[in-house]
């Protein structure tokens, strides 16, 4: 199986519980009927009847989609390939898209291209997700430019991501601060500002996280830490928004699904040079330059090879926006990543450590 081969994990997750409950109901009902001599129907026959009925209902509700006309989407960062491609796809589907670009006012080529290739419904926003002033200005612009008859936003897609690497002792504290500002605090602040507009439409907040938000990884603590935080924030917000009918969804790409989306050779080497310069003499002596270079080279798997196929991630994002009954979590991951996440979530920590560390 290729690294980026799409796997239907989300549909599998949605069908798993109905199958389990169908089996349990079949066992209980057949036992009662046989004990009371009402019927001698077998457990297997009842299971087939229950599972066909429940899966039929699941597929029916799973495939219901909302009407795109008049619905508005805010995508916070379209500078990245994921944000840019999502904006194009949702625009093609008929949504009104507000596409955020950090460098829009400086003549961003990608912003110009997106505007040129899209319909007249698409709006380009100047939006530095770490700037309070620009967040509030974007909110005012969105309110003023909602389509006629639209009361609010259907979805906010928090797509801004800044990736960095390094062992904890190597990473300058400013890197942790920047990673927190872009990946976590911006999600919280943008959600706070735009949530009233989403609540009016009983829409949805969609946060792009990562499988590293559930699985710790060496050399990735600046990224894992904040993505764990976004996962926790999303879970808390989901509980709070139930009474309002607002869905809170996390789209969880795999590390190998989007790795070279965040890293390039230039970014990797620049971060490595800055990190080595900032390390203390004692730390350099303890770790050694050979070990440092070997660690940096181990991350080059993200920058080599073919360009990442984003189809699984885009399908998850489109489903999160378009489905009438979206899942709370979409995982665009490889088989090995899914297995690792399953072990991390459902097995004792000692078992996980034996297998993966």
PDB file of N, CA, C and O in Angstrom, residues 14-91:
ATOM      1  N   UNK A  14     -17.984   4.864  11.524  1.00  0.00           N
ATOM      2  CA  UNK A  14     -19.408   5.138  11.665  1.00  0.00           C
ATOM      3  C   UNK A  14     -20.229   3.846  11.671  1.00  0.00           C
ATOM      4  O   UNK A  14     -21.278   3.771  12.319  1.00  0.00           O
ATOM      5  N   UNK A  15     -19.765   2.820  10.967  1.00  0.00           N
ATOM      6  CA  UNK A  15     -20.519   1.563  10.881  1.00  0.00           C
ATOM      7  C   UNK A  15     -20.217   0.600  12.023  1.00  0.00           C
ATOM      8  O   UNK A  15     -20.991  -0.331  12.266  1.00  0.00           O
ATOM      9  N   UNK A  16     -19.118   0.796  12.718  1.00  0.00           N
ATOM     10  CA  UNK A  16     -18.679  -0.176  13.717  1.00  0.00           C
ATOM     11  C   UNK A  16     -19.689  -0.335  14.852  1.00  0.00           C
ATOM     12  O   UNK A  16     -20.078  -1.454  15.206  1.00  0.00           O
ATOM     13  N   UNK A  17     -20.138   0.773  15.428  1.00  0.00           N
ATOM     14  CA  UNK A  17     -21.075   0.682  16.551  1.00  0.00           C
ATOM     15  C   UNK A  17     -22.407   0.043  16.160  1.00  0.00           C
ATOM     16  O   UNK A  17     -22.925  -0.804  16.900  1.00  0.00           O
ATOM     17  N   UNK A  18     -23.020   0.413  15.010  1.00  0.00           N
ATOM     18  CA  UNK A  18     -24.257  -0.277  14.628  1.00  0.00           C
ATOM     19  C   UNK A  18     -24.099  -1.789  14.493  1.00  0.00           C
ATOM     20  O   UNK A  18     -25.003  -2.546  14.852  1.00  0.00           O
ATOM     21  N   UNK A  19     -22.947  -2.230  13.984  1.00  0.00           N
ATOM     22  CA  UNK A  19     -22.715  -3.672  13.855  1.00  0.00           C
ATOM     23  C   UNK A  19     -22.622  -4.329  15.235  1.00  0.00           C
ATOM     24  O   UNK A  19     -23.204  -5.391  15.484  1.00  0.00           O
ATOM     25  N   UNK A  20     -21.901  -3.691  16.147  1.00  0.00           N
ATOM     26  CA  UNK A  20     -21.770  -4.235  17.504  1.00  0.00           C
ATOM     27  C   UNK A  20     -23.120  -4.296  18.205  1.00  0.00           C
ATOM     28  O   UNK A  20     -23.488  -5.316  18.815  1.00  0.00           O
ATOM     29  N   UNK A  21     -23.894  -3.211  18.112  1.00  0.00           N
ATOM     30  CA  UNK A  21     -25.204  -3.190  18.766  1.00  0.00           C
ATOM     31  C   UNK A  21     -26.172  -4.168  18.102  1.00  0.00           C
ATOM     32  O   UNK A  21     -27.037  -4.753  18.773  1.00  0.00           O
ATOM     33  N   UNK A  22     -26.047  -4.355  16.800  1.00  0.00           N
ATOM     34  CA  UNK A  22     -26.903  -5.331  16.113  1.00  0.00           C
ATOM     35  C   UNK A  22     -26.640  -6.729  16.633  1.00  0.00           C
ATOM     36  O   UNK A  22     -27.570  -7.525  16.849  1.00  0.00           O
ATOM     37  N   UNK A  23     -25.365  -7.054  16.839  1.00  0.00           N
ATOM     38  CA  UNK A  23     -25.023  -8.371  17.366  1.00  0.00           C
ATOM     39  C   UNK A  23     -25.558  -8.538  18.788  1.00  0.00           C
ATOM     40  O   UNK A  23     -26.148  -9.577  19.138  1.00  0.00           O
ATOM     41  N   UNK A  24     -25.373  -7.504  19.616  1.00  0.00           N
ATOM     42  CA  UNK A  24     -25.853  -7.585  20.997  1.00  0.00           C
ATOM     43  C   UNK A  24     -27.375  -7.726  21.037  1.00  0.00           C
ATOM     44  O   UNK A  24     -27.920  -8.550  21.800  1.00  0.00           O
ATOM     45  N   UNK A  25     -28.077  -6.945  20.220  1.00  0.00           N
ATOM     46  CA  UNK A  25     -29.540  -7.019  20.194  1.00  0.00           C
ATOM     47  C   UNK A  25     -30.016  -8.381  19.715  1.00  0.00           C
ATOM     48  O   UNK A  25     -31.004  -8.934  20.230  1.00  0.00           O
ATOM     49  N   UNK A  26     -29.304  -8.943  18.723  1.00  0.00           N
ATOM     50  CA  UNK A  26     -29.686 -10.265  18.202  1.00  0.00           C
ATOM     51  C   UNK A  26     -29.523 -11.340  19.268  1.00  0.00           C
ATOM     52  O   UNK A  26     -30.388 -12.229  19.423  1.00  0.00           O
ATOM     53  N   UNK A  27     -28.434 -11.298  20.008  1.00  0.00           N
ATOM     54  CA  UNK A  27     -28.201 -12.290  21.066  1.00  0.00           C
ATOM     55  C   UNK A  27     -29.271 -12.180  22.142  1.00  0.00           C
ATOM     56  O   UNK A  27     -29.855 -13.190  22.579  1.00  0.00           O
ATOM     57  N   UNK A  28     -29.559 -10.962  22.592  1.00  0.00           N
ATOM     58  CA  UNK A  28     -30.548 -10.761  23.664  1.00  0.00           C
ATOM     59  C   UNK A  28     -31.942 -11.189  23.211  1.00  0.00           C
ATOM     60  O   UNK A  28     -32.651 -11.932  23.915  1.00  0.00           O
ATOM     61  N   UNK A  29     -32.340 -10.737  22.016  1.00  0.00           N
ATOM     62  CA  UNK A  29     -33.699 -11.039  21.550  1.00  0.00           C
ATOM     63  C   UNK A  29     -33.892 -12.522  21.278  1.00  0.00           C
ATOM     64  O   UNK A  29     -34.938 -13.102  21.640  1.00  0.00           O
ATOM     65  N   UNK A  30     -32.912 -13.162  20.656  1.00  0.00           N
ATOM     66  CA  UNK A  30     -33.048 -14.595  20.377  1.00  0.00           C
ATOM     67  C   UNK A  30     -33.090 -15.408  21.666  1.00  0.00           C
ATOM     68  O   UNK A  30     -33.831 -16.404  21.768  1.00  0.00           O
ATOM     69  N   UNK A  31     -32.323 -14.994  22.659  1.00  0.00           N
ATOM     70  CA  UNK A  31     -32.336 -15.683  23.955  1.00  0.00           C
ATOM     71  C   UNK A  31     -33.709 -15.577  24.614  1.00  0.00           C
ATOM     72  O   UNK A  31     -34.258 -16.566  25.132  1.00  0.00           O
ATOM     73  N   UNK A  32     -34.278 -14.366  24.581  1.00  0.00           N
ATOM     74  CA  UNK A  32     -35.606 -14.163  25.179  1.00  0.00           C
ATOM     75  C   UNK A  32     -36.672 -14.980  24.444  1.00  0.00           C
ATOM     76  O   UNK A  32     -37.497 -15.676  25.060  1.00  0.00           O
ATOM     77  N   UNK A  33     -36.662 -14.923  23.101  1.00  0.00           N
ATOM     78  CA  UNK A  33     -37.668 -15.638  22.313  1.00  0.00           C
ATOM     79  C   UNK A  33     -37.569 -17.146  22.512  1.00  0.00           C
ATOM     80  O   UNK A  33     -38.583 -17.847  22.609  1.00  0.00           O
ATOM     81  N   UNK A  34     -36.331 -17.661  22.535  1.00  0.00           N
ATOM     82  CA  UNK A  34     -36.139 -19.099  22.707  1.00  0.00           C
ATOM     83  C   UNK A  34     -36.494 -19.549  24.128  1.00  0.00           C
ATOM     84  O   UNK A  34     -37.069 -20.632  24.324  1.00  0.00           O
ATOM     85  N   UNK A  35     -36.152 -18.718  25.113  1.00  0.00           N
ATOM     86  CA  UNK A  35     -36.449 -19.068  26.502  1.00  0.00           C
ATOM     87  C   UNK A  35     -37.957 -19.122  26.757  1.00  0.00           C
ATOM     88  O   UNK A  35     -38.459 -19.998  27.470  1.00  0.00           O
ATOM     89  N   UNK A  36     -38.704 -18.203  26.155  1.00  0.00           N
ATOM     90  CA  UNK A  36     -40.154 -18.138  26.339  1.00  0.00           C
ATOM     91  C   UNK A  36     -40.911 -19.012  25.337  1.00  0.00           C
ATOM     92  O   UNK A  36     -42.140 -19.005  25.305  1.00  0.00           O
ATOM     93  N   UNK A  37     -40.158 -19.745  24.494  1.00  0.00           N
ATOM     94  CA  UNK A  37     -40.744 -20.627  23.482  1.00  0.00           C
ATOM     95  C   UNK A  37     -41.687 -19.870  22.522  1.00  0.00           C
ATOM     96  O   UNK A  37     -42.681 -20.410  22.042  1.00  0.00           O
ATOM     97  N   UNK A  38     -41.357 -18.616  22.279  1.00  0.00           N
ATOM     98  CA  UNK A  38     -42.148 -17.823  21.333  1.00  0.00           C
ATOM     99  C   UNK A  38     -41.713 -18.103  19.906  1.00  0.00           C
ATOM    100  O   UNK A  38     -42.525 -18.188  18.987  1.00  0.00           O
ATOM    101  N   UNK A  39     -40.389 -18.224  19.742  1.00  0.00           N
ATOM    102  CA  UNK A  39     -39.844 -18.471  18.406  1.00  0.00           C
ATOM    103  C   UNK A  39     -38.498 -19.147  18.547  1.00  0.00           C
ATOM    104  O   UNK A  39     -37.796 -18.970  19.545  1.00  0.00           O
ATOM    105  N   UNK A  40     -38.146 -19.941  17.553  1.00  0.00           N
ATOM    106  CA  UNK A  40     -36.849 -20.610  17.519  1.00  0.00           C
ATOM    107  C   UNK A  40     -35.901 -19.950  16.514  1.00  0.00           C
ATOM    108  O   UNK A  40     -34.990 -20.579  15.998  1.00  0.00           O
ATOM    109  N   UNK A  41     -36.124 -18.683  16.246  1.00  0.00           N
ATOM    110  CA  UNK A  41     -35.294 -17.976  15.275  1.00  0.00           C
ATOM    111  C   UNK A  41     -33.862 -17.904  15.785  1.00  0.00           C
ATOM    112  O   UNK A  41     -33.609 -17.735  16.980  1.00  0.00           O
ATOM    113  N   UNK A  42     -32.919 -18.044  14.873  1.00  0.00           N
ATOM    114  CA  UNK A  42     -31.510 -18.093  15.280  1.00  0.00           C
ATOM    115  C   UNK A  42     -30.953 -16.686  15.504  1.00  0.00           C
ATOM    116  O   UNK A  42     -31.446 -15.695  14.966  1.00  0.00           O
ATOM    117  N   UNK A  43     -29.887 -16.653  16.304  1.00  0.00           N
ATOM    118  CA  UNK A  43     -29.199 -15.381  16.550  1.00  0.00           C
ATOM    119  C   UNK A  43     -28.645 -14.802  15.260  1.00  0.00           C
ATOM    120  O   UNK A  43     -28.701 -13.588  15.031  1.00  0.00           O
ATOM    121  N   UNK A  44     -28.129 -15.670  14.393  1.00  0.00           N
ATOM    122  CA  UNK A  44     -27.532 -15.201  13.139  1.00  0.00           C
ATOM    123  C   UNK A  44     -28.581 -14.544  12.238  1.00  0.00           C
ATOM    124  O   UNK A  44     -28.322 -13.506  11.623  1.00  0.00           O
ATOM    125  N   UNK A  45     -29.762 -15.128  12.184  1.00  0.00           N
ATOM    126  CA  UNK A  45     -30.829 -14.543  11.358  1.00  0.00           C
ATOM    127  C   UNK A  45     -31.229 -13.167  11.879  1.00  0.00           C
ATOM    128  O   UNK A  45     -31.383 -12.204  11.105  1.00  0.00           O
ATOM    129  N   UNK A  46     -31.396 -13.054  13.194  1.00  0.00           N
ATOM    130  CA  UNK A  46     -31.716 -11.754  13.775  1.00  0.00           C
ATOM    131  C   UNK A  46     -30.596 -10.751  13.550  1.00  0.00           C
ATOM    132  O   UNK A  46     -30.843  -9.569  13.263  1.00  0.00           O
ATOM    133  N   UNK A  47     -29.350 -11.214  13.692  1.00  0.00           N
ATOM    134  CA  UNK A  47     -28.208 -10.322  13.472  1.00  0.00           C
ATOM    135  C   UNK A  47     -28.216  -9.774  12.045  1.00  0.00           C
ATOM    136  O   UNK A  47     -28.012  -8.573  11.832  1.00  0.00           O
ATOM    137  N   UNK A  48     -28.448 -10.646  11.070  1.00  0.00           N
ATOM    138  CA  UNK A  48     -28.497 -10.177   9.681  1.00  0.00           C
ATOM    139  C   UNK A  48     -29.599  -9.144   9.487  1.00  0.00           C
ATOM    140  O   UNK A  48     -29.397  -8.110   8.826  1.00  0.00           O
ATOM    141  N   UNK A  49     -30.765  -9.390  10.075  1.00  0.00           N
ATOM    142  CA  UNK A  49     -31.878  -8.460   9.919  1.00  0.00           C
ATOM    143  C   UNK A  49     -31.544  -7.112  10.555  1.00  0.00           C
ATOM    144  O   UNK A  49     -31.759  -6.043   9.964  1.00  0.00           O
ATOM    145  N   UNK A  50     -30.979  -7.151  11.776  1.00  0.00           N
ATOM    146  CA  UNK A  50     -30.637  -5.903  12.475  1.00  0.00           C
ATOM    147  C   UNK A  50     -29.517  -5.148  11.752  1.00  0.00           C
ATOM    148  O   UNK A  50     -29.570  -3.926  11.621  1.00  0.00           O
ATOM    149  N   UNK A  51     -28.498  -5.881  11.306  1.00  0.00           N
ATOM    150  CA  UNK A  51     -27.345  -5.197  10.710  1.00  0.00           C
ATOM    151  C   UNK A  51     -27.707  -4.587   9.358  1.00  0.00           C
ATOM    152  O   UNK A  51     -27.250  -3.482   9.011  1.00  0.00           O
ATOM    153  N   UNK A  52     -28.545  -5.266   8.572  1.00  0.00           N
ATOM    154  CA  UNK A  52     -28.985  -4.696   7.291  1.00  0.00           C
ATOM    155  C   UNK A  52     -29.815  -3.436   7.532  1.00  0.00           C
ATOM    156  O   UNK A  52     -29.629  -2.409   6.861  1.00  0.00           O
ATOM    157  N   UNK A  53     -30.707  -3.493   8.515  1.00  0.00           N
ATOM    158  CA  UNK A  53     -31.548  -2.331   8.814  1.00  0.00           C
ATOM    159  C   UNK A  53     -30.717  -1.160   9.338  1.00  0.00           C
ATOM    160  O   UNK A  53     -30.869  -0.015   8.891  1.00  0.00           O
ATOM    161  N   UNK A  54     -29.828  -1.438  10.284  1.00  0.00           N
ATOM    162  CA  UNK A  54     -29.057  -0.352  10.901  1.00  0.00           C
ATOM    163  C   UNK A  54     -28.058   0.243   9.926  1.00  0.00           C
ATOM    164  O   UNK A  54     -27.900   1.468   9.861  1.00  0.00           O
ATOM    165  N   UNK A  55     -27.380  -0.607   9.136  1.00  0.00           N
ATOM    166  CA  UNK A  55     -26.421  -0.072   8.169  1.00  0.00           C
ATOM    167  C   UNK A  55     -27.130   0.681   7.049  1.00  0.00           C
ATOM    168  O   UNK A  55     -26.608   1.675   6.527  1.00  0.00           O
ATOM    169  N   UNK A  56     -28.319   0.216   6.676  1.00  0.00           N
ATOM    170  CA  UNK A  56     -29.094   0.961   5.689  1.00  0.00           C
ATOM    171  C   UNK A  56     -29.408   2.368   6.180  1.00  0.00           C
ATOM    172  O   UNK A  56     -29.288   3.351   5.434  1.00  0.00           O
ATOM    173  N   UNK A  57     -29.819   2.469   7.468  1.00  0.00           N
ATOM    174  CA  UNK A  57     -30.095   3.786   8.045  1.00  0.00           C
ATOM    175  C   UNK A  57     -28.828   4.623   8.140  1.00  0.00           C
ATOM    176  O   UNK A  57     -28.839   5.827   7.858  1.00  0.00           O
ATOM    177  N   UNK A  58     -27.713   3.984   8.516  1.00  0.00           N
ATOM    178  CA  UNK A  58     -26.438   4.703   8.619  1.00  0.00           C
ATOM    179  C   UNK A  58     -26.034   5.276   7.273  1.00  0.00           C
ATOM    180  O   UNK A  58     -25.657   6.457   7.165  1.00  0.00           O
ATOM    181  N   UNK A  59     -26.082   4.458   6.215  1.00  0.00           N
ATOM    182  CA  UNK A  59     -25.687   4.935   4.891  1.00  0.00           C
ATOM    183  C   UNK A  59     -26.623   6.039   4.391  1.00  0.00           C
ATOM    184  O   UNK A  59     -26.189   6.980   3.732  1.00  0.00           O
ATOM    185  N   UNK A  60     -27.896   5.929   4.720  1.00  0.00           N
ATOM    186  CA  UNK A  60     -28.850   6.958   4.314  1.00  0.00           C
ATOM    187  C   UNK A  60     -28.485   8.301   4.948  1.00  0.00           C
ATOM    188  O   UNK A  60     -28.363   9.320   4.252  1.00  0.00           O
ATOM    189  N   UNK A  61     -28.286   8.309   6.267  1.00  0.00           N
ATOM    190  CA  UNK A  61     -27.970   9.555   6.956  1.00  0.00           C
ATOM    191  C   UNK A  61     -26.555  10.033   6.634  1.00  0.00           C
ATOM    192  O   UNK A  61     -26.299  11.230   6.565  1.00  0.00           O
ATOM    193  N   UNK A  62     -25.642   9.084   6.427  1.00  0.00           N
ATOM    194  CA  UNK A  62     -24.265   9.460   6.113  1.00  0.00           C
ATOM    195  C   UNK A  62     -24.177  10.228   4.800  1.00  0.00           C
ATOM    196  O   UNK A  62     -23.348  11.131   4.659  1.00  0.00           O
ATOM    197  N   UNK A  63     -25.018   9.881   3.845  1.00  0.00           N
ATOM    198  CA  UNK A  63     -24.929  10.479   2.511  1.00  0.00           C
ATOM    199  C   UNK A  63     -25.802  11.718   2.322  1.00  0.00           C
ATOM    200  O   UNK A  63     -25.811  12.302   1.247  1.00  0.00           O
ATOM    201  N   UNK A  64     -26.527  12.131   3.350  1.00  0.00           N
ATOM    202  CA  UNK A  64     -27.300  13.365   3.239  1.00  0.00           C
ATOM    203  C   UNK A  64     -26.358  14.565   3.219  1.00  0.00           C
ATOM    204  O   UNK A  64     -25.426  14.652   4.026  1.00  0.00           O
ATOM    205  N   UNK A  65     -26.611  15.492   2.308  1.00  0.00           N
ATOM    206  CA  UNK A  65     -25.759  16.668   2.180  1.00  0.00           C
ATOM    207  C   UNK A  65     -26.587  17.943   2.254  1.00  0.00           C
ATOM    208  O   UNK A  65     -27.762  17.957   1.895  1.00  0.00           O
ATOM    209  N   UNK A  66     -25.943  19.016   2.707  1.00  0.00           N
ATOM    210  CA  UNK A  66     -26.614  20.308   2.788  1.00  0.00           C
ATOM    211  C   UNK A  66     -26.576  20.981   1.414  1.00  0.00           C
ATOM    212  O   UNK A  66     -25.782  20.616   0.536  1.00  0.00           O
ATOM    213  N   UNK A  67     -27.424  21.967   1.238  1.00  0.00           N
ATOM    214  CA  UNK A  67     -27.420  22.764   0.014  1.00  0.00           C
ATOM    215  C   UNK A  67     -26.379  23.862   0.139  1.00  0.00           C
ATOM    216  O   UNK A  67     -26.340  24.584   1.139  1.00  0.00           O
ATOM    217  N   UNK A  68     -25.524  23.989  -0.868  1.00  0.00           N
ATOM    218  CA  UNK A  68     -24.431  24.964  -0.802  1.00  0.00           C
ATOM    219  C   UNK A  68     -24.897  26.397  -1.008  1.00  0.00           C
ATOM    220  O   UNK A  68     -24.282  27.335  -0.493  1.00  0.00           O
ATOM    221  N   UNK A  69     -25.980  26.591  -1.718  1.00  0.00           N
ATOM    222  CA  UNK A  69     -26.442  27.938  -2.064  1.00  0.00           C
ATOM    223  C   UNK A  69     -26.705  28.758  -0.809  1.00  0.00           C
ATOM    224  O   UNK A  69     -27.440  28.342   0.084  1.00  0.00           O
ATOM    225  N   UNK A  70     -26.076  29.938  -0.750  1.00  0.00           N
ATOM    226  CA  UNK A  70     -26.291  30.841   0.366  1.00  0.00           C
ATOM    227  C   UNK A  70     -25.470  30.537   1.600  1.00  0.00           C
ATOM    228  O   UNK A  70     -25.534  31.277   2.584  1.00  0.00           O
ATOM    229  N   UNK A  71     -24.687  29.474   1.588  1.00  0.00           N
ATOM    230  CA  UNK A  71     -23.884  29.115   2.752  1.00  0.00           C
ATOM    231  C   UNK A  71     -22.456  29.645   2.589  1.00  0.00           C
ATOM    232  O   UNK A  71     -21.869  29.567   1.509  1.00  0.00           O
ATOM    233  N   UNK A  72     -21.922  30.175   3.678  1.00  0.00           N
ATOM    234  CA  UNK A  72     -20.612  30.828   3.635  1.00  0.00           C
ATOM    235  C   UNK A  72     -19.598  30.063   4.482  1.00  0.00           C
ATOM    236  O   UNK A  72     -19.926  29.553   5.558  1.00  0.00           O
ATOM    237  N   UNK A  73     -18.367  30.033   3.996  1.00  0.00           N
ATOM    238  CA  UNK A  73     -17.279  29.313   4.666  1.00  0.00           C
ATOM    239  C   UNK A  73     -16.103  30.269   4.851  1.00  0.00           C
ATOM    240  O   UNK A  73     -15.721  30.963   3.904  1.00  0.00           O
ATOM    241  N   UNK A  74     -15.527  30.284   6.037  1.00  0.00           N
ATOM    242  CA  UNK A  74     -14.274  30.994   6.271  1.00  0.00           C
ATOM    243  C   UNK A  74     -13.152  29.975   6.385  1.00  0.00           C
ATOM    244  O   UNK A  74     -13.236  29.043   7.199  1.00  0.00           O
ATOM    245  N   UNK A  75     -12.116  30.143   5.572  1.00  0.00           N
ATOM    246  CA  UNK A  75     -10.910  29.305   5.661  1.00  0.00           C
ATOM    247  C   UNK A  75      -9.774  30.228   6.090  1.00  0.00           C
ATOM    248  O   UNK A  75      -9.440  31.189   5.383  1.00  0.00           O
ATOM    249  N   UNK A  76      -9.179  29.950   7.225  1.00  0.00           N
ATOM    250  CA  UNK A  76      -8.293  30.938   7.838  1.00  0.00           C
ATOM    251  C   UNK A  76      -6.946  31.092   7.145  1.00  0.00           C
ATOM    252  O   UNK A  76      -6.342  32.157   7.206  1.00  0.00           O
ATOM    253  N   UNK A  77      -6.463  30.043   6.499  1.00  0.00           N
ATOM    254  CA  UNK A  77      -5.137  30.140   5.859  1.00  0.00           C
ATOM    255  C   UNK A  77      -5.150  29.389   4.540  1.00  0.00           C
ATOM    256  O   UNK A  77      -5.125  28.162   4.516  1.00  0.00           O
ATOM    257  N   UNK A  78      -5.188  30.136   3.456  1.00  0.00           N
ATOM    258  CA  UNK A  78      -5.176  29.525   2.124  1.00  0.00           C
ATOM    259  C   UNK A  78      -3.803  29.645   1.467  1.00  0.00           C
ATOM    260  O   UNK A  78      -3.660  29.381   0.273  1.00  0.00           O
ATOM    261  N   UNK A  79      -2.801  30.049   2.240  1.00  0.00           N
ATOM    262  CA  UNK A  79      -1.444  30.065   1.716  1.00  0.00           C
ATOM    263  C   UNK A  79      -0.930  28.641   1.526  1.00  0.00           C
ATOM    264  O   UNK A  79      -0.204  28.348   0.581  1.00  0.00           O
ATOM    265  N   UNK A  80      -1.326  27.747   2.435  1.00  0.00           N
ATOM    266  CA  UNK A  80      -0.913  26.353   2.336  1.00  0.00           C
ATOM    267  C   UNK A  80      -1.672  25.646   1.217  1.00  0.00           C
ATOM    268  O   UNK A  80      -2.749  26.080   0.803  1.00  0.00           O
ATOM    269  N   UNK A  81      -1.133  24.526   0.757  1.00  0.00           N
ATOM    270  CA  UNK A  81      -1.791  23.749  -0.298  1.00  0.00           C
ATOM    271  C   UNK A  81      -3.149  23.242   0.163  1.00  0.00           C
ATOM    272  O   UNK A  81      -4.106  23.223  -0.612  1.00  0.00           O
ATOM    273  N   UNK A  82      -3.238  22.839   1.424  1.00  0.00           N
ATOM    274  CA  UNK A  82      -4.503  22.306   1.924  1.00  0.00           C
ATOM    275  C   UNK A  82      -5.575  23.383   1.916  1.00  0.00           C
ATOM    276  O   UNK A  82      -6.685  23.183   1.420  1.00  0.00           O
ATOM    277  N   UNK A  83      -5.261  24.561   2.463  1.00  0.00           N
ATOM    278  CA  UNK A  83      -6.234  25.640   2.500  1.00  0.00           C
ATOM    279  C   UNK A  83      -6.626  26.120   1.121  1.00  0.00           C
ATOM    280  O   UNK A  83      -7.815  26.336   0.832  1.00  0.00           O
ATOM    281  N   UNK A  84      -5.627  26.277   0.250  1.00  0.00           N
ATOM    282  CA  UNK A  84      -5.872  26.767  -1.110  1.00  0.00           C
ATOM    283  C   UNK A  84      -6.784  25.803  -1.875  1.00  0.00           C
ATOM    284  O   UNK A  84      -7.783  26.206  -2.483  1.00  0.00           O
ATOM    285  N   UNK A  85      -6.447  24.522  -1.845  1.00  0.00           N
ATOM    286  CA  UNK A  85      -7.214  23.529  -2.598  1.00  0.00           C
ATOM    287  C   UNK A  85      -8.616  23.359  -2.027  1.00  0.00           C
ATOM    288  O   UNK A  85      -9.576  23.154  -2.771  1.00  0.00           O
ATOM    289  N   UNK A  86      -8.746  23.454  -0.711  1.00  0.00           N
ATOM    290  CA  UNK A  86     -10.067  23.368  -0.090  1.00  0.00           C
ATOM    291  C   UNK A  86     -10.944  24.535  -0.533  1.00  0.00           C
ATOM    292  O   UNK A  86     -12.137  24.364  -0.827  1.00  0.00           O
ATOM    293  N   UNK A  87     -10.362  25.731  -0.590  1.00  0.00           N
ATOM    294  CA  UNK A  87     -11.122  26.903  -1.032  1.00  0.00           C
ATOM    295  C   UNK A  87     -11.619  26.723  -2.464  1.00  0.00           C
ATOM    296  O   UNK A  87     -12.775  27.022  -2.789  1.00  0.00           O
ATOM    297  N   UNK A  88     -10.754  26.212  -3.328  1.00  0.00           N
ATOM    298  CA  UNK A  88     -11.150  25.987  -4.726  1.00  0.00           C
ATOM    299  C   UNK A  88     -12.279  24.961  -4.810  1.00  0.00           C
ATOM    300  O   UNK A  88     -13.255  25.150  -5.550  1.00  0.00           O
ATOM    301  N   UNK A  89     -12.154  23.899  -4.058  1.00  0.00           N
ATOM    302  CA  UNK A  89     -13.138  22.826  -4.134  1.00  0.00           C
ATOM    303  C   UNK A  89     -14.504  23.278  -3.615  1.00  0.00           C
ATOM    304  O   UNK A  89     -15.537  23.001  -4.226  1.00  0.00           O
ATOM    305  N   UNK A  90     -14.509  23.983  -2.491  1.00  0.00           N
ATOM    306  CA  UNK A  90     -15.773  24.450  -1.923  1.00  0.00           C
ATOM    307  C   UNK A  90     -16.411  25.524  -2.799  1.00  0.00           C
ATOM    308  O   UNK A  90     -17.639  25.600  -2.915  1.00  0.00           O
ATOM    309  N   UNK A  91     -15.591  26.345  -3.423  1.00  0.00           N
ATOM    310  CA  UNK A  91     -16.123  27.335  -4.365  1.00  0.00           C
ATOM    311  C   UNK A  91     -16.776  26.642  -5.554  1.00  0.00           C
ATOM    312  O   UNK A  91     -17.864  27.036  -5.997  1.00  0.00           O
TER     313      UNK A  91
END
